[in-house]
Amino acid sequence: MTVAGDLVQTQYGPVQVEITLRSGQITRARALARPSGDGQTDAINSYAIPQLVQETLAAQSARIDTVSGATFTSGGYRQSLQSALDAAHRAGA
């Protein structure tokens, strides 16, 4: 089952997470939307998003750490991830 979370607006732009679950486990996570537009934001998110994805797979929940230097992206990612998990649970995953 693949579920997209809410599109969450942050100070630097939108964040949206999509997760794939098999047998109740998160097997894949990816950012459908991430803040972008200027070089610094793009650079921060080029390292922050992969870290957040890795933590998602390790934690199997939205209880993941904030990536240093990417506080707003991390918060938006967590919020979108939690909404995706909630939707998956409502759908029976």
Tab-separated table of C-alpha atoms in Angstrom:
chain	number	residue	atom	x	y	z
A	1	MET	CA	0.000	0.000	0.000
A	2	THR	CA	1.332	3.422	-0.950
A	3	VAL	CA	-0.054	6.530	0.744
A	4	ALA	CA	0.788	10.213	0.397
A	5	GLY	CA	0.695	12.458	3.425
A	6	ASP	CA	-0.654	15.976	3.605
A	7	LEU	CA	1.118	18.764	1.758
A	8	VAL	CA	2.592	20.783	4.650
A	9	GLN	CA	3.569	24.410	4.127
A	10	THR	CA	6.797	25.466	5.858
A	11	GLN	CA	8.542	28.824	5.989
A	12	TYR	CA	10.715	27.731	3.041
A	13	GLY	CA	8.120	25.882	0.973
A	14	PRO	CA	5.918	22.778	0.917
A	15	VAL	CA	6.849	19.289	2.107
A	16	GLN	CA	4.925	16.127	1.241
A	17	VAL	CA	5.899	12.557	2.063
A	18	GLU	CA	4.776	9.335	0.414
A	19	ILE	CA	5.253	5.983	2.135
A	20	THR	CA	4.880	2.391	1.026
A	21	LEU	CA	3.903	-0.218	3.601
A	22	ARG	CA	4.087	-4.002	3.404
A	23	SER	CA	2.859	-6.186	6.254
A	24	GLY	CA	2.580	-3.085	8.440
A	25	GLN	CA	6.211	-2.047	7.874
A	26	ILE	CA	7.369	1.086	6.073
A	27	THR	CA	9.408	-0.255	3.160
A	28	ARG	CA	9.835	3.003	1.260
A	29	ALA	CA	9.578	6.709	1.974
A	30	ARG	CA	10.141	9.590	-0.380
A	31	ALA	CA	9.513	13.295	-0.570
A	32	LEU	CA	6.970	14.194	-3.233
A	33	ALA	CA	7.515	17.883	-2.466
A	34	ARG	CA	10.361	19.679	-0.742
A	35	PRO	CA	11.293	23.312	-0.229
A	36	SER	CA	13.399	24.620	-3.099
A	37	GLY	CA	14.098	27.731	-5.040
A	38	ASP	CA	17.400	29.107	-3.869
A	39	GLY	CA	20.813	27.486	-3.706
A	40	GLN	CA	20.997	27.310	0.075
A	41	THR	CA	17.544	25.737	0.461
A	42	ASP	CA	18.325	23.213	-2.280
A	43	ALA	CA	21.672	22.370	-0.681
A	44	ILE	CA	20.165	21.887	2.774
A	45	ASN	CA	17.399	19.646	1.478
A	46	SER	CA	19.755	17.602	-0.693
A	47	TYR	CA	21.270	16.208	2.526
A	48	ALA	CA	18.282	16.598	4.886
A	49	ILE	CA	15.669	14.652	2.902
A	50	PRO	CA	17.796	11.480	2.515
A	51	GLN	CA	18.550	11.581	6.265
A	52	LEU	CA	14.860	11.942	7.088
A	53	VAL	CA	13.997	9.040	4.769
A	54	GLN	CA	16.677	6.866	6.381
A	55	GLU	CA	15.402	7.711	9.865
A	56	THR	CA	11.826	6.949	8.802
A	57	LEU	CA	12.807	3.459	7.687
A	58	ALA	CA	14.799	2.875	10.871
A	59	ALA	CA	12.173	4.253	13.287
A	60	GLN	CA	9.110	2.875	11.475
A	61	SER	CA	7.238	5.908	12.783
A	62	ALA	CA	7.153	9.710	12.647
A	63	ARG	CA	9.249	9.898	15.827
A	64	ILE	CA	12.414	10.946	14.032
A	65	ASP	CA	15.078	13.498	14.837
A	66	THR	CA	15.307	16.960	13.349
A	67	VAL	CA	18.151	17.277	10.873
A	68	SER	CA	20.564	19.986	11.999
A	69	GLY	CA	20.186	23.060	9.803
A	70	ALA	CA	16.863	21.847	8.379
A	71	THR	CA	14.453	22.500	11.232
A	72	PHE	CA	11.512	23.663	9.104
A	73	THR	CA	11.894	20.896	6.523
A	74	SER	CA	12.218	18.300	9.300
A	75	GLY	CA	9.065	19.545	11.017
A	76	GLY	CA	7.073	19.583	7.785
A	77	TYR	CA	8.388	16.130	6.859
A	78	ARG	CA	7.353	14.702	10.251
A	79	GLN	CA	3.890	16.255	9.990
A	80	SER	CA	3.328	14.922	6.453
A	81	LEU	CA	4.733	11.520	7.439
A	82	GLN	CA	2.364	11.286	10.396
A	83	SER	CA	-0.606	12.137	8.176
A	84	ALA	CA	0.463	9.392	5.726
A	85	LEU	CA	0.746	6.888	8.580
A	86	ASP	CA	-2.678	7.920	9.886
A	87	ALA	CA	-4.209	7.486	6.411
A	88	ALA	CA	-2.570	4.068	6.011
A	89	HIS	CA	-3.920	2.914	9.380
A	90	ARG	CA	-7.412	4.147	8.491
A	91	ALA	CA	-7.143	2.128	5.265
A	92	GLY	CA	-6.240	-0.980	7.232
A	93	ALA	CA	-2.454	-1.145	6.884
